[in-house]
mmCIF file of C-alpha atoms and ligand atoms in Angstrom:
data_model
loop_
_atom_site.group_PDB
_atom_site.id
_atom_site.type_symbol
_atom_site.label_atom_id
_atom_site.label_comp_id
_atom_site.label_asym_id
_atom_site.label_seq_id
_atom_site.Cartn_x
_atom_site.Cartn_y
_atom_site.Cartn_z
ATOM 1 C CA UNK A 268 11.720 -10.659 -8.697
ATOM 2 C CA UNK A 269 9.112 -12.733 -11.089
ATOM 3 C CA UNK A 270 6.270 -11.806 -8.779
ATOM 4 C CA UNK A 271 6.510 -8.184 -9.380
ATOM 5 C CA UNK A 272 6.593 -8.676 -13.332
ATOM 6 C CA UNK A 273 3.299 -10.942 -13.227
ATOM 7 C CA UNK A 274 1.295 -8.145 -10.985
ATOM 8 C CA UNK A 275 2.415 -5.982 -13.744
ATOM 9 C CA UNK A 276 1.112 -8.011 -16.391
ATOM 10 C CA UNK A 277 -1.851 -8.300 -14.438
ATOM 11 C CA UNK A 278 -2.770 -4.835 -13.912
ATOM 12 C CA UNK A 279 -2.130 -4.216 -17.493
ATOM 13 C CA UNK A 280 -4.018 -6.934 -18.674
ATOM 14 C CA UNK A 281 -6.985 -5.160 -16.399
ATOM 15 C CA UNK A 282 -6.038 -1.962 -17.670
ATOM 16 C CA UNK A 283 -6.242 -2.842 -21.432
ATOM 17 C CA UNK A 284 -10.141 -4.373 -20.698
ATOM 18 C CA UNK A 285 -10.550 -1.357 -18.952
ATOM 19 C CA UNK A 286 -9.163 1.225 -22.173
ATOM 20 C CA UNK A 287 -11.242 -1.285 -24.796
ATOM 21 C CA UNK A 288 -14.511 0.006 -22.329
ATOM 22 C CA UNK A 289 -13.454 3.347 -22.370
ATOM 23 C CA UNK A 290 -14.548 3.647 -26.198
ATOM 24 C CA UNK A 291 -17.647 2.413 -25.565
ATOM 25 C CA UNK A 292 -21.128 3.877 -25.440
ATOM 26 C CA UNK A 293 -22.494 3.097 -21.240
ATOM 27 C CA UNK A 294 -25.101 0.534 -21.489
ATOM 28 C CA UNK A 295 -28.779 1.892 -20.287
ATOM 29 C CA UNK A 296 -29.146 3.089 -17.674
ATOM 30 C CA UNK A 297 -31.973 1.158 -15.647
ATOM 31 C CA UNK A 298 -31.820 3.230 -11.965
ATOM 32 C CA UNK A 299 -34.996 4.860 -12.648
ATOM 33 C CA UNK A 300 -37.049 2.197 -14.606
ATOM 34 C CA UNK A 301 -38.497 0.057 -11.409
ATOM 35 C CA UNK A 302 -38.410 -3.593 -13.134
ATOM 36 C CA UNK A 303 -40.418 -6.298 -12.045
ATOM 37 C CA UNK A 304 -39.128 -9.099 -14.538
ATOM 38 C CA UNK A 305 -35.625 -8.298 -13.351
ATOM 39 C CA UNK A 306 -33.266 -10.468 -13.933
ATOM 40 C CA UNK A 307 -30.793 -12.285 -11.884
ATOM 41 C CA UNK A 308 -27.205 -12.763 -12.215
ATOM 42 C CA UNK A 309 -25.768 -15.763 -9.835
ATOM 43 C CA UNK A 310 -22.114 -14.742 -8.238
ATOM 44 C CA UNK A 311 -20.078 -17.358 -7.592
ATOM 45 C CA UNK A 312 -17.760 -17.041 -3.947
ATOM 46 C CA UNK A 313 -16.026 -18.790 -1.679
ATOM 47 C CA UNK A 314 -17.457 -17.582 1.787
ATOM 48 C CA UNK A 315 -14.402 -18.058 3.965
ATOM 49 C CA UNK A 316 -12.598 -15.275 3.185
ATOM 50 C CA UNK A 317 -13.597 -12.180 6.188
ATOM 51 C CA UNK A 318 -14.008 -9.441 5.897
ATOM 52 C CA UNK A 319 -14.754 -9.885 1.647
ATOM 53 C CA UNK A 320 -17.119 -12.520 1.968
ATOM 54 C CA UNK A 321 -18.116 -14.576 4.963
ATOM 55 C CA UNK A 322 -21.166 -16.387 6.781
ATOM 56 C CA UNK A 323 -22.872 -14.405 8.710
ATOM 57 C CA UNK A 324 -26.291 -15.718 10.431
ATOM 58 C CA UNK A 325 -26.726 -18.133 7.208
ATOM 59 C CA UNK A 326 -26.148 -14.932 4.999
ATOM 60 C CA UNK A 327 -23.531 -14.571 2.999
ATOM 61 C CA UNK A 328 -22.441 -10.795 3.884
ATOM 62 C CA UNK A 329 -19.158 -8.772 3.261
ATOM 63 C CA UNK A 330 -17.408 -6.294 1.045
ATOM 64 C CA UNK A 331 -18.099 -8.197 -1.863
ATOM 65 C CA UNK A 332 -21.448 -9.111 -1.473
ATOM 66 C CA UNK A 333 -22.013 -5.286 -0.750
ATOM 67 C CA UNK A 334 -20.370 -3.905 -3.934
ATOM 68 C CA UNK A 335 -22.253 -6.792 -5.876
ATOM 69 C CA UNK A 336 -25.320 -5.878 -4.489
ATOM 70 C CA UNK A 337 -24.879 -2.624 -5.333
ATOM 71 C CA UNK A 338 -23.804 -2.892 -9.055
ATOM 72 C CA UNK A 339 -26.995 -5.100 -9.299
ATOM 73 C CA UNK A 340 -29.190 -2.363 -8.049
ATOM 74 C CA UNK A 341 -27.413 -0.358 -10.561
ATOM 75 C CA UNK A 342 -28.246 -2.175 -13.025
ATOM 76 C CA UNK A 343 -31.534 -3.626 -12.708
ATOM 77 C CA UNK A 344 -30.398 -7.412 -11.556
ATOM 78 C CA UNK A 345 -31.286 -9.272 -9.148
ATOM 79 C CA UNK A 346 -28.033 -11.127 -7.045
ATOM 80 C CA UNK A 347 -28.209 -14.054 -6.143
ATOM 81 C CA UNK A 348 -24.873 -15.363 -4.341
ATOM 82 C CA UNK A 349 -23.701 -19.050 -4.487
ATOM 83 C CA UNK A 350 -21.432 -20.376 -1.897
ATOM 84 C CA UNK A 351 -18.548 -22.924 -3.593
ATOM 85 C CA UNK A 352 -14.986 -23.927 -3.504
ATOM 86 C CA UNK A 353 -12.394 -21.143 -4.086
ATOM 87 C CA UNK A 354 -11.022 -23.421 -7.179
ATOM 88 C CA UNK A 355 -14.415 -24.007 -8.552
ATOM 89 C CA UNK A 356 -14.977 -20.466 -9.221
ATOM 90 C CA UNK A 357 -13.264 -19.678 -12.223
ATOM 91 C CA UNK A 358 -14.361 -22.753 -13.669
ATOM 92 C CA UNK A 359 -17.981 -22.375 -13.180
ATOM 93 C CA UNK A 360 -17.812 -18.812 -14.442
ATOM 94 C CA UNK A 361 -15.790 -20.371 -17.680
ATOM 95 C CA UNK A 362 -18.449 -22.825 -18.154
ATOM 96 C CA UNK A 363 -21.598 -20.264 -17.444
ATOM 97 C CA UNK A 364 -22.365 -22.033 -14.393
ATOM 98 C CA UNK A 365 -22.254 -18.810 -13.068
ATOM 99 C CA UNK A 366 -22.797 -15.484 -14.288
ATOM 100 C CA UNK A 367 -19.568 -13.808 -12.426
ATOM 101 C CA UNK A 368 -16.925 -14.778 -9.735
ATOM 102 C CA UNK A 369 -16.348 -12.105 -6.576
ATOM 103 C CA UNK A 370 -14.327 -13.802 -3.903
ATOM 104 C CA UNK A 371 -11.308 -11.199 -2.933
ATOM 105 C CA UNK A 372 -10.054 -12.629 -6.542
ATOM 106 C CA UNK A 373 -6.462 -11.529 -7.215
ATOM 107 C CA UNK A 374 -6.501 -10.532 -11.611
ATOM 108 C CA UNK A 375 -3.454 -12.294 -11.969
ATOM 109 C CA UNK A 376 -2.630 -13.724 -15.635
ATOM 110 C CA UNK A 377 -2.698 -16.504 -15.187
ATOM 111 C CA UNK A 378 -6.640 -16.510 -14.805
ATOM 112 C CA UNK A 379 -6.602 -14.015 -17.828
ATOM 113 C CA UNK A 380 -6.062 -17.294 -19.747
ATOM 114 C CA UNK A 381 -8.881 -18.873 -18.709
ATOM 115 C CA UNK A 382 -11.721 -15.596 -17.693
ATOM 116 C CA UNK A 383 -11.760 -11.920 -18.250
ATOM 117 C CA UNK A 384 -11.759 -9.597 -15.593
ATOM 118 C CA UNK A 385 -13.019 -6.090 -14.669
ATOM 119 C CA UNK A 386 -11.144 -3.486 -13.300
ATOM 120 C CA UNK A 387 -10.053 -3.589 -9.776
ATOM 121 C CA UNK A 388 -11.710 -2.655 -6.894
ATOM 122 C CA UNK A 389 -9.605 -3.271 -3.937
ATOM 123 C CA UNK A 390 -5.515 -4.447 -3.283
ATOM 124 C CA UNK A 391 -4.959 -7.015 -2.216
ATOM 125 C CA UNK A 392 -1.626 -8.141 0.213
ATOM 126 C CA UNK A 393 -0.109 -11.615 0.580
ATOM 127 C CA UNK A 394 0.786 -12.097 3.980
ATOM 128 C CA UNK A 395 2.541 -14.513 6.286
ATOM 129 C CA UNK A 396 1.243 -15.470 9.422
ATOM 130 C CA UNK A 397 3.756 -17.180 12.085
ATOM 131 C CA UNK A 398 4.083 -18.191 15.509
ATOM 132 C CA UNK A 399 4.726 -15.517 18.324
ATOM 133 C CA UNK A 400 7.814 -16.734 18.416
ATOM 134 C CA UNK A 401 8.633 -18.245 15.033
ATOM 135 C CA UNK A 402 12.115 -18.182 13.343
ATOM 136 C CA UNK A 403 10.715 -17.056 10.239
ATOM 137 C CA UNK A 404 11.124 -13.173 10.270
ATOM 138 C CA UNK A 405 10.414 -11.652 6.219
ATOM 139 C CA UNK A 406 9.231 -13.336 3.324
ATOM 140 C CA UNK A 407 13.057 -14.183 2.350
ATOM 141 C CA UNK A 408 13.336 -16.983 4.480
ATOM 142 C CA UNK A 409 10.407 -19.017 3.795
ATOM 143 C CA UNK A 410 12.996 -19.843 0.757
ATOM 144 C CA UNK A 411 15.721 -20.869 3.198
ATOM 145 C CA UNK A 412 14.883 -24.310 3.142
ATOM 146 C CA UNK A 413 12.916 -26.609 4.803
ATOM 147 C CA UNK A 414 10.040 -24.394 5.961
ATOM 148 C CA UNK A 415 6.325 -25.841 5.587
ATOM 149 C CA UNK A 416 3.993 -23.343 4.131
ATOM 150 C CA UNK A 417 0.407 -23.788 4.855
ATOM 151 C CA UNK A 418 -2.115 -22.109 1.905
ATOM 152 C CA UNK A 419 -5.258 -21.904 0.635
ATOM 153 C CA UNK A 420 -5.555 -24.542 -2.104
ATOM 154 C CA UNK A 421 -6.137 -22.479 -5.813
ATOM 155 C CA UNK A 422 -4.958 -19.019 -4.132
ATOM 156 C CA UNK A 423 -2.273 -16.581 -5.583
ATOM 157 C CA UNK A 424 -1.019 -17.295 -2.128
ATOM 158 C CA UNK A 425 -0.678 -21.266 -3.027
ATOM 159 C CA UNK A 426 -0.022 -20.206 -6.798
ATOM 160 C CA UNK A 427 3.162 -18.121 -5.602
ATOM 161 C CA UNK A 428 4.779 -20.524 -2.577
ATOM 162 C CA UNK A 429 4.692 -23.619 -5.451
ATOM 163 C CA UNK A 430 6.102 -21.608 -8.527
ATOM 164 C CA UNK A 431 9.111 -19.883 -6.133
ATOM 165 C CA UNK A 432 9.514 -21.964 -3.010
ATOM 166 C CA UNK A 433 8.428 -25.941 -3.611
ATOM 167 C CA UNK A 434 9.426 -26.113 -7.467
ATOM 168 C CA UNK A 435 12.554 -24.507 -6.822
ATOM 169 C CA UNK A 436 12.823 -27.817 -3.628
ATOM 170 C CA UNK A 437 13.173 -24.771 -1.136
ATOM 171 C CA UNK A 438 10.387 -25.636 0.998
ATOM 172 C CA UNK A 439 7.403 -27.503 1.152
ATOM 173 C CA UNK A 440 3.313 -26.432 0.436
ATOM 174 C CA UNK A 441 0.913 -28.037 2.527
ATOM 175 C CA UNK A 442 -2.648 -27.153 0.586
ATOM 176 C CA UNK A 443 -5.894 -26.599 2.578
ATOM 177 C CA UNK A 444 -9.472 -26.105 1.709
ATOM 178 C CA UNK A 445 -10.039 -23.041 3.752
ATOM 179 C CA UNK A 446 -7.776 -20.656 5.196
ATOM 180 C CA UNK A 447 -9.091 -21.338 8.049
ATOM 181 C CA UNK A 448 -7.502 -24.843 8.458
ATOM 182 C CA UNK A 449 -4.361 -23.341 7.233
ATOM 183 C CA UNK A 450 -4.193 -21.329 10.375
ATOM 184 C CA UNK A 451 -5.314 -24.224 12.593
ATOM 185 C CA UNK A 452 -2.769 -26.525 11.218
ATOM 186 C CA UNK A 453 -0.356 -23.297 11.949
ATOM 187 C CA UNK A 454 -1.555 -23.274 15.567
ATOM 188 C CA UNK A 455 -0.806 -26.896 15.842
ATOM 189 C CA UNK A 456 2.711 -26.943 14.459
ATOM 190 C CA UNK A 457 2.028 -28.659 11.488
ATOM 191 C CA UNK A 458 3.205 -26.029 9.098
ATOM 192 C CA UNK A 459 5.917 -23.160 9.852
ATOM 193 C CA UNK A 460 3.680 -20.216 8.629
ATOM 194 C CA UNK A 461 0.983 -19.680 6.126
ATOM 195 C CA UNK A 462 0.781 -17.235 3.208
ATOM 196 C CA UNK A 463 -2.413 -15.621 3.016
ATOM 197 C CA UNK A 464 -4.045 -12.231 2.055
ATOM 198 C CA UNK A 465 -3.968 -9.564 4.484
ATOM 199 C CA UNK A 466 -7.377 -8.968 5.537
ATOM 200 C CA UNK A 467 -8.740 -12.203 6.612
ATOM 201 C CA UNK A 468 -4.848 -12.842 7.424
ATOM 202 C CA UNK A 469 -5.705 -9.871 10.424
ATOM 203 C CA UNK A 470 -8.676 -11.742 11.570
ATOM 204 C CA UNK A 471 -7.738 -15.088 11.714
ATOM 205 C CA UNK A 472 -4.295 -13.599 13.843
ATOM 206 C CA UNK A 473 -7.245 -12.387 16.314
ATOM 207 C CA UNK A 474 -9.040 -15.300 16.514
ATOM 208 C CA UNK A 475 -6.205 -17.624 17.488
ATOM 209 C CA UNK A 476 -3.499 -16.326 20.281
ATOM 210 C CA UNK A 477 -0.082 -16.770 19.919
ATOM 211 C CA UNK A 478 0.527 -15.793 16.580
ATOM 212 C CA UNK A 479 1.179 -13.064 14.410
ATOM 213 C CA UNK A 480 1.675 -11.536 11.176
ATOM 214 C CA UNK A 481 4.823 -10.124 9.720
ATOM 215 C CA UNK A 482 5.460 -6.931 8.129
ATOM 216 C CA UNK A 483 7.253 -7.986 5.445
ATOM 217 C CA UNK A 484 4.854 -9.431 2.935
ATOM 218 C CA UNK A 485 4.893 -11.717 -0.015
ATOM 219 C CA UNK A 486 2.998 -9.920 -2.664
ATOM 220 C CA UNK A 487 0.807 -7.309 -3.569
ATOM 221 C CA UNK A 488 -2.278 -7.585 -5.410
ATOM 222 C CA UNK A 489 -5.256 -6.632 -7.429
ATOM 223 C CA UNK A 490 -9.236 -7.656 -6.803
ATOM 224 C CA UNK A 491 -11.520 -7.887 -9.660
ATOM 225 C CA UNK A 492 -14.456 -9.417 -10.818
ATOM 226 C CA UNK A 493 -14.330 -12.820 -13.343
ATOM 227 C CA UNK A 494 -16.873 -13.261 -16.144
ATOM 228 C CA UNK A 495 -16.864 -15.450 -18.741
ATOM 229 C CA UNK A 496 -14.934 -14.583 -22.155
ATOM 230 C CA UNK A 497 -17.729 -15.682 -24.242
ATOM 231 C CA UNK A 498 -20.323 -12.543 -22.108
ATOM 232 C CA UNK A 499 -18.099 -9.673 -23.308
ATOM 233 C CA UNK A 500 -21.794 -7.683 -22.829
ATOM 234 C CA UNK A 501 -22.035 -8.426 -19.251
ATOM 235 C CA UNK A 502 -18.148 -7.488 -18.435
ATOM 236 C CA UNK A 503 -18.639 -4.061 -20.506
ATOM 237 C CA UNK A 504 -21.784 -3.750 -17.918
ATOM 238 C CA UNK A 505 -20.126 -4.886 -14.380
ATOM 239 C CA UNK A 506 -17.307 -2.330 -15.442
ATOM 240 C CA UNK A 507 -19.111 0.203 -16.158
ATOM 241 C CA UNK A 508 -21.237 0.160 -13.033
ATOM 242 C CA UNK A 509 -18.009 -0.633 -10.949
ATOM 243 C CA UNK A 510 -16.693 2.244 -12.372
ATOM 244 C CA UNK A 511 -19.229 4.515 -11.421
ATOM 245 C CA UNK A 512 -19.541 3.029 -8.244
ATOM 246 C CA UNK A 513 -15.631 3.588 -7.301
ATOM 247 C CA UNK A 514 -15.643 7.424 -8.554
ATOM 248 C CA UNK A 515 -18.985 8.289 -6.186
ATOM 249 C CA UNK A 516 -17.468 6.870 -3.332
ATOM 250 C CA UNK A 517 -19.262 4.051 -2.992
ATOM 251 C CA UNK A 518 -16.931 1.182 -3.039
ATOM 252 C CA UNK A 519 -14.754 3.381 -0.670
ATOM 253 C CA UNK A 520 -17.647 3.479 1.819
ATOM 254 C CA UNK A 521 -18.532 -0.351 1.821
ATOM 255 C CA UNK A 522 -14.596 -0.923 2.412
ATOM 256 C CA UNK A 523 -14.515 1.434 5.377
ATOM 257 C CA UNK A 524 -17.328 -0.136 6.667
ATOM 258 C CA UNK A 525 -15.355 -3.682 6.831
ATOM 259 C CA UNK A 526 -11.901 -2.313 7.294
ATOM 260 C CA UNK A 527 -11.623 0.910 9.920
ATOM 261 C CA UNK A 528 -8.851 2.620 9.077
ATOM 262 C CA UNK A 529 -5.838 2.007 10.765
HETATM 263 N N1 LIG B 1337 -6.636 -13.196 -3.505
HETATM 264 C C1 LIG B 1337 -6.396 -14.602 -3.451
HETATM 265 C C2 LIG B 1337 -6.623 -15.195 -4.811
HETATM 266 O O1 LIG B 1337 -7.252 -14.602 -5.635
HETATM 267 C C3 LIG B 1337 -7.254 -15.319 -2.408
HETATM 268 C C4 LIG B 1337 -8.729 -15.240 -2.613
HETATM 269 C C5 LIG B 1337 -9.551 -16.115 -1.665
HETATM 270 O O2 LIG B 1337 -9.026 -16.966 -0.950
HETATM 271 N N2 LIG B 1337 -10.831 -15.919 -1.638
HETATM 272 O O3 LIG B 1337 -6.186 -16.269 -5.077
#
């Protein structure tokens, strides 16, 4: 299928940033040298997207505000997190609006075009969410024809339902700002089921009865941080503390926290 073959390119795409990193020298380390001029790096997210990034008392809290946070403190930054549009991201980190994008962001290659990417932290799932008692049963026959699939506008999840389903006239897209109106307009019959990834695809099924998420899913995925092309220094930096902060366990641990274990 032509999804699996663009994950792969993906990952290897990640993978090859990843090697080029390998060869080089780890920037300075700053842990130990308290500063007070510390700089500070502005994420870019999309805070709609539980349990990776989400409002919480005005706050913008979550997995990836956690693992920012913590390659900041690594590093000597200061984090500073601005809440935009999913689809603004990528170009506000292109344009150096922002110093890097963290928003449950699938490295697919299509992006590679456009920003580089660190290696992954997390996988990601696209799932479909139906009715309780919806026709649709796997992700094969949301290409039968005629189904309405409800998405998050700029997602893989939109991204993958246009390219296979509603350019190939099998079904329709029906584009929404936040997931969260995808699921509403799911709840009110207006679309058939809506493609979304896993994790805030759970929590949204137990906010709202009467629906449910299938086993069979759409795609799988990889998260990873964008930065700019033209800051090769600063993506040599976020990987390198990423890095370190995946093999001590860390990145595990903030994940745990957000997602129990099944
Ligand atoms: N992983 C999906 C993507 O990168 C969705 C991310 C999101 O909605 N925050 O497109």
């Amino acid at each position: 299928m032509k999804l699996a073959k663009r994950i792969l390119v993906a990952v290897l795409a990640v993978a090859m940033v990843a090697a080029c990193f390998a060869g080089c020298s780890k920037p300075e380390s700053s842990e130990d040298t308290e500063k007070t001029d510390a700089k500070t790096l502005v994420m870019a997210t999309n805070a709609e997207f539980p349990p990776y990034e989400y409002f919480e008392n005005e706050q913008i809290v979550g997995i990836d505000a956690e693992i920012a946070k913590a390659i900041c403190d690594k590093l000597g930054y200061k984090l500073e997190i601005e809440h935009i549009d999913f689809d603004s991201i990528i170009p506000g980190v292109q344009g150096g609006k922002y110093d890097f994008g963290m928003a449950g962001m699938t490295a697919s290659e299509d992006r590679l075009k456009n920003v580089n990417f660190t290696q992954s932290y997390a996988t990601g799932i696209q799932a479909i969410i139906v009715t309780e008692n919806s026709d649709i049963k796997t992700a094969d026959d949301l290409s039968k024809g005629g189904i309405t699939i409800g998405v998050q506008k700029g997602t893989t999840g939109d991204i993958y339902c246009t390219d296979d389903i509603e350019k190939e006239n099998l079904g329709t897209v029906e584009r929404y700002n936040k997931g969260a109106d995808a699921v509403m307009a799911l709840t009110s019959g207006k679309v058939d089921c809506v493609v979304i990834d896993n994790e805030p695809a759970k929590v949204f099924v137990e906010k709202n009865k009467g629906l449910k998420l299938l086993d069979s899913t759409y795609a799988e995925e990889d998260y990873a941080i964008a930065v700019s092309k033209d800051n090769d220094a600063l993506l040599k930096e976020l990987d390198t503390a990423l890095g370190e902060l995946i093999a001590d366990g860390t990145v595990k641990q903030i994940i745990d926290k957000y997602i129990p274990a099944a």
